[in-house]
Amino acid sequence: MLLRASLVKEPPHFAPAADCVRIHASPMLDPAKNKLLTSVGRGTPMGDLLRRYWMPIAALSEFDSQSIKPVRLMGEDLTLYKDMSGTFGLVDRHCPHRCADMSYGFVEQCGLRCNYHGWLFDRDGRCLEQPYEDVAQPEAGFRDKIRIKAYPVESTGGLIWAYLGPQPAPLVPNWEPFTWKNGFVQIVFADVPCNWLQCQENSVDPLHFEWMHMNWSVRLKDKGGPYSPRHLKLAFEEFDYGIVYRRIREGMSEQDPMWKVGRVCLWPNALFTGDHFEWRVPIDDENTLSVTWCFSRVPKDREPYVQEQIPAWRGPVREADTGRLISSHVMNQDFVAWVGQGTIPDRTHEHLGTSDAGIIMMRQRFLKDIEAIARGEDPKATIRDPEVNRCISLPIADRKNLTEGQTLEEIAKHPLGGGQLSDYVFQAGQPREVREAYAKAMGLPE
Ligand code: FES
Ligand SMILES: [Fe+2]
């Protein structure tokens, strides 16, 4: 299914395929559908659909210095831990005895113990010990009747993933970049105070690049120009793992990788640009965890390079002094758009144009997949075949450079990679130690 949204007049022969989304005079989203698509709690249609996918919730390296972390995911308060055997578990935030906060518990060789009366639980939710009951009434088997809510967790790509859906769980996608070598990877979080859907709609909105990232940045620097080349033509195409979007800007031909290959709105809640993923993980209906996995290929003369630890950091969203949203970095600019749309935007007020064709396509796919899971089918981009999951290839416009490498001089000249040598351009707040580790990996002067 290919859908073109063009600012230049299409040739007269162009006619959208029958299954194309209607992009002109598209119906506004009615209040019921808006609520349906934005509600993520258990038992809601969209919440149940999103629970069919693994969600990144933390970084492995966060557990080098701590063993327990409270997390909130799709409206559920949970406790993520790494026990003394190195096994991760994700259990309810509250103890089934008398509701104490499990994130203040302590880990054992196997499992997590509540700090209030010592009940111990394993990663499957079984109660392994009830210290007093085990002495006072060992024959009662009380602990065999107790379970704490528990969800599976796995680690891939330096991230910890959680699955809150029905069994059997699909596989955690092994996206191709997770298998790449000779790269410096960093994981970046941000707490964004709005619903997840508008964040994900941004993943299929190529036009904003011109205005929000290019032209606004020009004006933020107190410059009147020059402005970025204009978008002339957009196309959106659904594929197995999401929607590919393609663009032609002034000065570009249809041979440009941004048209021939494009970029990816990755299912169900991410953007994939080639060297980085950005997941929009629903914390609850009104908050989203932004999770970035960013790969920087080291220069050829630094190979072979093996990264010992993938650092993770959390960037601020607001300026400390004014409380205004930060606008200096690429994703912070996106946050300005998302938060500015309102905690949960009233989509009945929208006026969608041709540039929004991918957004309409995405919403329609979600609505169809809500029906699919009600019929007992798997939704889009469910991966169950281990052979397929050995390495899932994705469209990558800059594939050659990322997989074969470049010299430092070539990286410096690259329109996308060059800027990153002097700063982490995607998000504000990179800690000095992460910058230093990056500079060391890249062979930059300290
Ligand atoms: S509340 Fe957790 S053991 Fe009592
Ligand atoms: Fe953006």
Tab-separated table of C-alpha atoms and ligand atoms in Angstrom:
chain	number	residue	atom	x	y	z
A	1	MET	CA	0.000	0.000	0.000
A	2	LEU	CA	1.633	3.211	-1.150
A	3	LEU	CA	0.128	6.561	-0.481
A	4	ARG	CA	1.521	9.785	-1.835
A	5	ALA	CA	0.915	13.177	-0.369
A	6	SER	CA	2.440	15.707	-2.666
A	7	LEU	CA	2.738	19.436	-2.590
A	8	VAL	CA	3.375	19.397	-6.325
A	9	LYS	CA	0.439	18.475	-8.498
A	10	GLU	CA	0.275	14.738	-9.130
A	11	PRO	CA	0.183	13.720	-12.773
A	12	PRO	CA	-3.386	13.202	-13.968
A	13	HIS	CA	-2.982	9.442	-14.128
A	14	PHE	CA	-2.317	9.198	-10.410
A	15	ALA	CA	-5.130	7.550	-8.573
A	16	PRO	CA	-4.789	6.171	-5.063
A	17	ALA	CA	-5.177	2.446	-4.735
A	18	ALA	CA	-8.524	1.320	-3.409
A	19	ASP	CA	-7.119	0.442	-0.012
A	20	CYS	CA	-5.365	3.771	0.390
A	21	VAL	CA	-6.324	5.960	3.253
A	22	ARG	CA	-8.398	8.915	2.154
A	23	ILE	CA	-6.283	11.947	2.753
A	24	HIS	CA	-8.502	14.757	1.622
A	25	ALA	CA	-11.382	15.947	3.763
A	26	SER	CA	-10.510	13.136	6.154
A	27	PRO	CA	-13.017	12.713	8.924
A	28	MET	CA	-11.937	14.170	12.232
A	29	LEU	CA	-11.391	11.659	14.950
A	30	ASP	CA	-14.563	11.517	17.019
A	31	PRO	CA	-14.315	11.742	20.820
A	32	ALA	CA	-14.944	8.014	21.298
A	33	LYS	CA	-12.159	7.001	18.916
A	34	ASN	CA	-9.816	9.559	20.432
A	35	LYS	CA	-10.433	8.057	23.862
A	36	LEU	CA	-10.109	4.547	22.504
A	37	LEU	CA	-6.715	5.234	20.871
A	38	THR	CA	-5.272	7.103	23.838
A	39	SER	CA	-6.362	4.911	26.771
A	40	VAL	CA	-3.627	2.477	27.794
A	41	GLY	CA	-4.988	0.874	30.962
A	42	ARG	CA	-5.507	-2.870	31.267
A	43	GLY	CA	-8.878	-3.842	29.847
A	44	THR	CA	-9.070	-0.937	27.421
A	45	PRO	CA	-8.904	-1.922	23.718
A	46	MET	CA	-5.725	0.027	22.989
A	47	GLY	CA	-4.180	-0.918	26.329
A	48	ASP	CA	-4.746	-4.562	25.515
A	49	LEU	CA	-3.315	-4.085	22.007
A	50	LEU	CA	-0.171	-2.398	23.343
A	51	ARG	CA	0.218	-5.233	25.851
A	52	ARG	CA	0.868	-7.555	22.895
A	53	TYR	CA	4.291	-5.934	22.452
A	54	TRP	CA	7.481	-5.869	24.500
A	55	MET	CA	8.198	-2.410	25.890
A	56	PRO	CA	11.651	-1.043	26.817
A	57	ILE	CA	11.465	0.127	30.423
A	58	ALA	CA	15.050	0.506	31.630
A	59	ALA	CA	18.704	0.042	30.706
A	60	LEU	CA	20.822	-2.889	31.802
A	61	SER	CA	23.576	-0.576	32.991
A	62	GLU	CA	21.218	1.128	35.449
A	63	PHE	CA	21.495	-2.083	37.451
A	64	ASP	CA	25.266	-1.795	37.835
A	65	SER	CA	24.636	0.578	40.726
A	66	GLN	CA	21.199	-0.433	42.006
A	67	SER	CA	19.152	-3.585	42.294
A	68	ILE	CA	15.599	-2.216	42.405
A	69	LYS	CA	13.755	0.386	40.377
A	70	PRO	CA	10.089	1.393	40.573
A	71	VAL	CA	8.482	1.629	37.159
A	72	ARG	CA	5.058	2.609	35.926
A	73	LEU	CA	3.975	1.095	32.645
A	74	MET	CA	0.607	1.497	30.936
A	75	GLY	CA	-0.978	2.595	34.181
A	76	GLU	CA	0.448	-0.296	36.239
A	77	ASP	CA	2.799	0.410	39.125
A	78	LEU	CA	5.529	-2.199	39.169
A	79	THR	CA	8.913	-3.000	40.673
A	80	LEU	CA	11.825	-4.011	38.474
A	81	TYR	CA	14.684	-5.791	40.203
A	82	LYS	CA	17.848	-7.746	39.573
A	83	ASP	CA	18.380	-10.419	42.200
A	84	MET	CA	21.726	-11.606	43.546
A	85	SER	CA	21.903	-14.363	40.937
A	86	GLY	CA	21.647	-11.680	38.220
A	87	THR	CA	18.069	-12.569	37.262
A	88	PHE	CA	15.680	-9.739	36.465
A	89	GLY	CA	12.100	-9.723	37.657
A	90	LEU	CA	9.131	-7.367	37.336
A	91	VAL	CA	6.480	-7.617	40.018
A	92	ASP	CA	3.649	-5.579	41.455
A	93	ARG	CA	4.623	-2.408	43.264
A	94	HIS	CA	2.599	-3.545	46.262
A	95	CYS	CA	3.028	-6.640	48.366
A	96	PRO	CA	0.048	-9.006	48.447
A	97	HIS	CA	0.374	-9.280	52.259
A	98	ARG	CA	-0.516	-5.753	53.336
A	99	CYS	CA	0.419	-3.655	50.341
A	100	ALA	CA	3.868	-2.414	51.345
A	101	ASP	CA	5.951	-0.839	48.602
A	102	MET	CA	8.056	-3.592	47.040
A	103	SER	CA	10.446	-1.034	45.533
A	104	TYR	CA	11.783	-0.586	49.100
A	105	GLY	CA	12.280	-4.316	49.453
A	106	PHE	CA	15.589	-6.100	49.077
A	107	VAL	CA	16.831	-8.703	46.674
A	108	GLU	CA	17.930	-12.198	47.630
A	109	GLN	CA	19.832	-14.878	45.760
A	110	CYS	CA	16.514	-15.669	44.130
A	111	GLY	CA	13.824	-13.023	44.043
A	112	LEU	CA	12.682	-9.913	45.873
A	113	ARG	CA	11.783	-9.745	49.561
A	114	CYS	CA	9.266	-7.296	50.994
A	115	ASN	CA	10.885	-5.172	53.695
A	116	TYR	CA	7.762	-5.074	55.921
A	117	HIS	CA	7.346	-8.686	57.072
A	118	GLY	CA	9.830	-10.459	54.842
A	119	TRP	CA	7.678	-12.292	52.319
A	120	LEU	CA	9.873	-13.400	49.427
A	121	PHE	CA	8.740	-13.678	45.790
A	122	ASP	CA	10.410	-15.072	42.692
A	123	ARG	CA	10.285	-13.703	39.147
A	124	ASP	CA	7.239	-15.807	38.329
A	125	GLY	CA	5.320	-14.297	41.238
A	126	ARG	CA	5.484	-17.357	43.501
A	127	CYS	CA	5.747	-16.703	47.219
A	128	LEU	CA	8.859	-18.579	48.350
A	129	GLU	CA	8.895	-17.573	52.008
A	130	GLN	CA	6.614	-16.125	54.658
A	131	PRO	CA	9.059	-16.103	57.573
A	132	TYR	CA	6.539	-16.046	60.415
A	133	GLU	CA	3.825	-18.183	58.820
A	134	ASP	CA	6.428	-20.751	57.801
A	135	VAL	CA	7.274	-21.197	61.511
A	136	ALA	CA	3.845	-20.723	63.094
A	137	GLN	CA	1.757	-22.728	60.686
A	138	PRO	CA	4.000	-24.619	58.295
A	139	GLU	CA	1.343	-27.193	57.523
A	140	ALA	CA	-1.166	-24.561	56.306
A	141	GLY	CA	0.631	-24.005	52.999
A	142	PHE	CA	-0.434	-20.374	53.119
A	143	ARG	CA	2.368	-19.239	50.871
A	144	ASP	CA	1.347	-21.660	48.146
A	145	LYS	CA	-1.927	-19.751	47.903
A	146	ILE	CA	-0.214	-16.383	47.454
A	147	ARG	CA	1.092	-14.868	44.254
A	148	ILE	CA	2.301	-11.420	43.417
A	149	LYS	CA	1.542	-10.044	39.963
A	150	ALA	CA	4.641	-10.742	37.853
A	151	TYR	CA	5.540	-10.084	34.228
A	152	PRO	CA	8.338	-11.450	32.065
A	153	VAL	CA	11.389	-9.299	31.419
A	154	GLU	CA	14.242	-9.807	28.992
A	155	SER	CA	17.307	-7.878	27.941
A	156	THR	CA	18.273	-7.094	24.364
A	157	GLY	CA	20.392	-4.269	22.986
A	158	GLY	CA	21.332	-3.121	26.493
A	159	LEU	CA	17.657	-2.447	27.242
A	160	ILE	CA	15.343	-4.256	29.617
A	161	TRP	CA	12.023	-5.137	28.036
A	162	ALA	CA	8.746	-5.994	29.716
A	163	TYR	CA	5.755	-7.891	28.376
A	164	LEU	CA	2.377	-7.325	30.020
A	165	GLY	CA	0.219	-9.287	27.595
A	166	PRO	CA	-1.245	-12.751	27.354
A	167	GLN	CA	0.897	-15.853	26.915
A	168	PRO	CA	2.464	-17.140	24.824
A	169	ALA	CA	4.542	-13.989	24.590
A	170	PRO	CA	6.051	-13.115	21.209
A	171	LEU	CA	9.810	-12.664	20.884
A	172	VAL	CA	11.611	-9.486	21.829
A	173	PRO	CA	12.471	-8.087	18.379
A	174	ASN	CA	16.128	-8.442	17.570
A	175	TRP	CA	16.366	-5.405	15.328
A	176	GLU	CA	19.351	-5.405	13.027
A	177	PRO	CA	21.223	-2.520	14.718
A	178	PHE	CA	21.307	-4.512	17.968
A	179	THR	CA	23.639	-6.939	16.152
A	180	TRP	CA	26.012	-4.290	14.794
A	181	LYS	CA	29.589	-4.134	15.957
A	182	ASN	CA	32.093	-1.281	16.284
A	183	GLY	CA	29.579	1.160	17.687
A	184	PHE	CA	29.255	3.354	20.741
A	185	VAL	CA	25.679	3.053	21.984
A	186	GLN	CA	23.972	5.231	24.559
A	187	ILE	CA	20.470	4.955	25.966
A	188	VAL	CA	18.639	8.145	26.852
A	189	PHE	CA	15.423	8.591	28.779
A	190	ALA	CA	13.041	11.497	29.264
A	191	ASP	CA	9.766	11.797	31.106
A	192	VAL	CA	7.336	13.527	28.795
A	193	PRO	CA	4.110	14.764	30.400
A	194	CYS	CA	1.577	13.819	27.731
A	195	ASN	CA	-0.180	10.850	26.179
A	196	TRP	CA	1.947	8.437	24.113
A	197	LEU	CA	-0.113	8.606	20.891
A	198	GLN	CA	0.792	12.140	19.851
A	199	CYS	CA	4.445	11.212	20.469
A	200	GLN	CA	4.116	8.240	18.145
A	201	GLU	CA	2.195	10.227	15.553
A	202	ASN	CA	5.343	12.344	15.340
A	203	SER	CA	7.157	9.187	14.116
A	204	VAL	CA	5.243	9.351	10.848
A	205	ASP	CA	5.323	13.126	10.372
A	206	PRO	CA	8.296	13.920	8.106
A	207	LEU	CA	7.184	17.471	7.392
A	208	HIS	CA	7.875	18.674	10.919
A	209	PHE	CA	11.597	18.123	10.295
A	210	GLU	CA	11.639	21.139	7.980
A	211	TRP	CA	9.819	23.479	10.338
A	212	MET	CA	10.369	22.297	13.879
A	213	HIS	CA	13.978	21.147	13.590
A	214	MET	CA	15.392	23.204	10.737
A	215	ASN	CA	13.567	26.512	10.402
A	216	TRP	CA	12.698	26.968	14.067
A	217	SER	CA	16.341	26.281	14.961
A	218	VAL	CA	17.361	29.042	12.547
A	219	ARG	CA	15.032	31.458	14.298
A	220	LEU	CA	16.052	30.297	17.772
A	221	LYS	CA	19.565	31.398	16.861
A	222	ASP	CA	18.198	34.861	16.080
A	223	LYS	CA	18.826	34.349	12.411
A	224	GLY	CA	16.357	35.196	9.692
A	225	GLY	CA	17.580	32.444	7.408
A	226	PRO	CA	18.398	30.740	5.260
A	227	TYR	CA	15.523	28.354	5.739
A	228	SER	CA	15.670	24.664	4.973
A	229	PRO	CA	14.847	23.264	1.513
A	230	ARG	CA	11.097	22.740	1.307
A	231	HIS	CA	9.405	19.370	1.177
A	232	LEU	CA	7.877	18.794	-2.243
A	233	LYS	CA	6.626	15.264	-2.045
A	234	LEU	CA	5.873	12.708	0.666
A	235	ALA	CA	4.962	9.047	0.469
A	236	PHE	CA	3.879	6.558	3.115
A	237	GLU	CA	3.965	2.800	2.738
A	238	GLU	CA	3.015	0.141	5.228
A	239	PHE	CA	5.392	-2.816	5.621
A	240	ASP	CA	5.712	-5.751	8.036
A	241	TYR	CA	7.211	-3.756	10.901
A	242	GLY	CA	5.684	-0.332	10.507
A	243	ILE	CA	5.259	2.458	7.978
A	244	VAL	CA	8.052	3.733	5.742
A	245	TYR	CA	7.931	7.407	4.955
A	246	ARG	CA	9.766	8.959	2.041
A	247	ARG	CA	10.456	12.557	1.197
A	248	ILE	CA	11.605	14.719	-1.672
A	249	ARG	CA	12.867	18.140	-0.724
A	250	GLU	CA	14.021	20.956	-2.969
A	251	GLY	CA	17.250	19.951	-4.665
A	252	MET	CA	16.685	16.216	-4.168
A	253	SER	CA	15.968	13.620	-6.819
A	254	GLU	CA	14.108	10.343	-6.587
A	255	GLN	CA	17.535	8.676	-6.380
A	256	ASP	CA	18.108	10.158	-2.928
A	257	PRO	CA	18.073	7.528	-0.138
A	258	MET	CA	15.461	9.604	1.699
A	259	TRP	CA	13.107	8.817	-1.186
A	260	LYS	CA	14.394	5.431	-2.330
A	261	VAL	CA	14.727	3.968	1.169
A	262	GLY	CA	13.087	6.420	3.551
A	263	ARG	CA	12.745	6.187	7.289
A	264	VAL	CA	10.612	4.081	9.562
A	265	CYS	CA	7.706	4.559	11.902
A	266	LEU	CA	8.395	1.321	13.783
A	267	TRP	CA	5.551	-0.690	15.211
A	268	PRO	CA	3.860	-0.028	17.482
A	269	ASN	CA	5.508	2.881	19.268
A	270	ALA	CA	8.860	3.892	17.854
A	271	LEU	CA	10.743	5.920	15.308
A	272	PHE	CA	13.734	4.327	13.586
A	273	THR	CA	16.054	6.566	11.612
A	274	GLY	CA	18.900	4.146	10.871
A	275	ASP	CA	21.285	4.969	13.682
A	276	HIS	CA	18.774	5.429	16.431
A	277	PHE	CA	15.475	4.218	17.803
A	278	GLU	CA	13.094	6.342	19.810
A	279	TRP	CA	10.380	4.495	21.665
A	280	ARG	CA	7.387	6.323	23.109
A	281	VAL	CA	6.501	4.076	26.044
A	282	PRO	CA	3.156	4.767	27.696
A	283	ILE	CA	3.602	5.318	31.417
A	284	ASP	CA	-0.115	5.995	31.745
A	285	ASP	CA	-2.716	7.958	29.805
A	286	GLU	CA	-1.021	11.255	30.607
A	287	ASN	CA	2.687	10.453	30.644
A	288	THR	CA	5.192	8.906	28.268
A	289	LEU	CA	8.693	7.568	28.777
A	290	SER	CA	10.894	8.525	25.852
A	291	VAL	CA	13.580	5.885	25.316
A	292	THR	CA	16.338	6.498	22.780
A	293	TRP	CA	18.896	3.910	21.657
A	294	CYS	CA	21.576	5.769	19.744
A	295	PHE	CA	24.363	4.068	17.780
A	296	SER	CA	27.502	5.935	16.733
A	297	ARG	CA	29.771	3.922	14.472
A	298	VAL	CA	33.365	4.510	15.521
A	299	PRO	CA	35.855	5.645	12.853
A	300	LYS	CA	37.470	2.872	10.840
A	301	ASP	CA	40.857	3.316	12.464
A	302	ARG	CA	39.276	2.642	15.878
A	303	GLU	CA	38.151	-0.833	14.865
A	304	PRO	CA	37.817	-3.358	16.291
A	305	TYR	CA	35.925	-1.564	19.029
A	306	VAL	CA	34.029	-3.408	21.738
A	307	GLN	CA	31.869	-1.342	24.077
A	308	GLU	CA	32.179	-2.613	27.631
A	309	GLN	CA	29.019	-0.983	28.937
A	310	ILE	CA	26.138	0.876	27.282
A	311	PRO	CA	25.649	4.028	29.361
A	312	ALA	CA	22.167	5.288	30.155
A	313	TRP	CA	21.121	8.753	31.208
A	314	ARG	CA	17.995	10.785	31.768
A	315	GLY	CA	17.672	14.248	30.258
A	316	PRO	CA	15.600	17.123	31.606
A	317	VAL	CA	12.556	18.286	29.705
A	318	ARG	CA	12.193	21.761	31.204
A	319	GLU	CA	14.607	24.630	31.816
A	320	ALA	CA	15.528	24.712	35.500
A	321	ASP	CA	15.142	28.472	35.863
A	322	THR	CA	12.029	29.252	33.822
A	323	GLY	CA	10.134	25.967	33.748
A	324	ARG	CA	9.772	26.381	29.980
A	325	LEU	CA	10.340	23.354	27.793
A	326	ILE	CA	13.922	23.027	26.535
A	327	SER	CA	14.220	23.752	22.805
A	328	SER	CA	17.947	23.429	22.099
A	329	HIS	CA	18.106	19.772	20.982
A	330	VAL	CA	16.269	17.733	18.367
A	331	MET	CA	14.127	15.586	20.605
A	332	ASN	CA	13.530	18.382	23.060
A	333	GLN	CA	11.989	20.247	20.151
A	334	ASP	CA	9.768	17.237	19.539
A	335	PHE	CA	8.804	17.286	23.224
A	336	VAL	CA	7.731	20.917	22.774
A	337	ALA	CA	5.349	19.798	20.028
A	338	TRP	CA	3.981	16.813	21.918
A	339	VAL	CA	3.453	18.524	25.263
A	340	GLY	CA	2.119	21.581	23.497
A	341	GLN	CA	-0.635	19.536	21.874
A	342	GLY	CA	-2.152	19.045	25.319
A	343	THR	CA	-1.961	16.181	27.776
A	344	ILE	CA	-4.433	14.261	25.629
A	345	PRO	CA	-5.187	16.364	22.541
A	346	ASP	CA	-8.769	16.869	21.530
A	347	ARG	CA	-8.458	15.426	18.039
A	348	THR	CA	-11.974	16.540	17.137
A	349	HIS	CA	-10.355	19.959	16.585
A	350	GLU	CA	-7.832	18.720	14.031
A	351	HIS	CA	-7.763	19.621	10.351
A	352	LEU	CA	-5.619	16.970	8.740
A	353	GLY	CA	-3.935	17.701	5.432
A	354	THR	CA	-2.063	15.641	2.895
A	355	SER	CA	1.085	15.664	5.017
A	356	ASP	CA	-0.842	13.781	7.701
A	357	ALA	CA	-1.545	10.749	5.535
A	358	GLY	CA	0.809	8.540	7.555
A	359	ILE	CA	-0.916	9.505	10.790
A	360	ILE	CA	-4.275	8.463	9.371
A	361	MET	CA	-2.731	5.219	8.153
A	362	MET	CA	-1.328	4.527	11.600
A	363	ARG	CA	-4.595	5.186	13.415
A	364	GLN	CA	-6.475	2.954	10.991
A	365	ARG	CA	-4.010	0.123	11.496
A	366	PHE	CA	-4.390	0.375	15.272
A	367	LEU	CA	-8.180	0.286	14.927
A	368	LYS	CA	-7.954	-2.758	12.643
A	369	ASP	CA	-5.582	-4.515	15.031
A	370	ILE	CA	-7.905	-3.910	17.969
A	371	GLU	CA	-10.426	-5.911	15.942
A	372	ALA	CA	-7.761	-8.494	15.031
A	373	ILE	CA	-6.867	-9.306	18.625
A	374	ALA	CA	-10.578	-9.513	19.483
A	375	ARG	CA	-10.762	-12.252	16.821
A	376	GLY	CA	-7.839	-14.032	18.476
A	377	GLU	CA	-5.288	-13.020	15.845
A	378	ASP	CA	-1.845	-11.557	16.334
A	379	PRO	CA	-1.541	-7.818	15.628
A	380	LYS	CA	0.911	-6.285	13.171
A	381	ALA	CA	4.651	-6.849	13.748
A	382	THR	CA	4.267	-9.738	16.161
A	383	ILE	CA	7.428	-11.835	15.931
A	384	ARG	CA	7.262	-15.486	16.931
A	385	ASP	CA	9.701	-17.227	14.578
A	386	PRO	CA	13.188	-17.498	16.133
A	387	GLU	CA	14.709	-17.855	12.677
A	388	VAL	CA	13.177	-14.526	11.593
A	389	ASN	CA	14.292	-12.980	14.869
A	390	ARG	CA	17.966	-13.846	14.423
A	391	CYS	CA	18.330	-10.401	12.856
A	392	ILE	CA	15.416	-8.310	11.611
A	393	SER	CA	16.470	-6.092	8.766
A	394	LEU	CA	14.889	-2.643	8.470
A	395	PRO	CA	15.026	0.067	5.783
A	396	ILE	CA	18.184	2.091	6.472
A	397	ALA	CA	18.984	5.038	4.229
A	398	ASP	CA	22.563	5.325	5.499
A	399	ARG	CA	23.189	1.568	5.632
A	400	LYS	CA	26.612	1.513	3.963
A	401	ASN	CA	28.193	3.990	6.363
A	402	LEU	CA	26.657	2.360	9.415
A	403	THR	CA	27.639	-1.186	8.518
A	404	GLU	CA	30.955	-0.591	6.748
A	405	GLY	CA	32.190	2.424	8.644
A	406	GLN	CA	33.861	5.697	7.675
A	407	THR	CA	37.018	7.545	8.550
A	408	LEU	CA	36.772	10.321	11.110
A	409	GLU	CA	37.136	12.849	8.294
A	410	GLU	CA	34.246	11.281	6.429
A	411	ILE	CA	32.079	11.258	9.560
A	412	ALA	CA	32.878	14.936	10.117
A	413	LYS	CA	31.732	15.774	6.604
A	414	HIS	CA	28.580	13.641	6.776
A	415	PRO	CA	25.430	15.812	6.884
A	416	LEU	CA	23.868	13.713	9.653
A	417	GLY	CA	26.849	12.327	11.551
A	418	GLY	CA	29.160	15.323	11.540
A	419	GLY	CA	27.269	17.436	14.048
A	420	GLN	CA	27.371	14.703	16.631
A	421	LEU	CA	31.143	14.844	16.929
A	422	SER	CA	30.905	18.135	18.800
A	423	ASP	CA	27.698	17.559	20.768
A	424	TYR	CA	25.000	14.975	21.408
A	425	VAL	CA	22.445	16.680	19.223
A	426	PHE	CA	19.360	14.677	20.087
A	427	GLN	CA	18.692	15.542	23.701
A	428	ALA	CA	19.857	18.047	26.292
A	429	GLY	CA	21.631	17.012	29.441
A	430	GLN	CA	24.207	14.428	28.378
A	431	PRO	CA	26.414	13.776	31.443
A	432	ARG	CA	30.080	14.608	31.134
A	433	GLU	CA	31.167	11.010	31.703
A	434	VAL	CA	29.040	9.808	28.776
A	435	ARG	CA	30.488	12.522	26.558
A	436	GLU	CA	33.990	11.490	27.622
A	437	ALA	CA	33.282	7.814	26.926
A	438	TYR	CA	31.921	8.760	23.491
A	439	ALA	CA	34.963	10.942	22.727
A	440	LYS	CA	37.287	8.137	23.772
A	441	ALA	CA	35.458	5.599	21.600
A	442	MET	CA	35.555	7.939	18.621
A	443	GLY	CA	39.189	8.889	19.133
A	444	LEU	CA	38.361	12.577	19.654
A	445	PRO	CA	40.633	14.862	21.683
A	446	GLU	CA	39.425	14.985	25.308
B	1	FES	S1	3.374	-6.162	53.599
B	1	FES	FE1	4.877	-7.302	52.553
B	1	FES	S2	5.420	-8.854	53.925
B	1	FES	FE2	3.898	-7.769	54.931
B	2	FE	FE	11.283	15.407	15.338
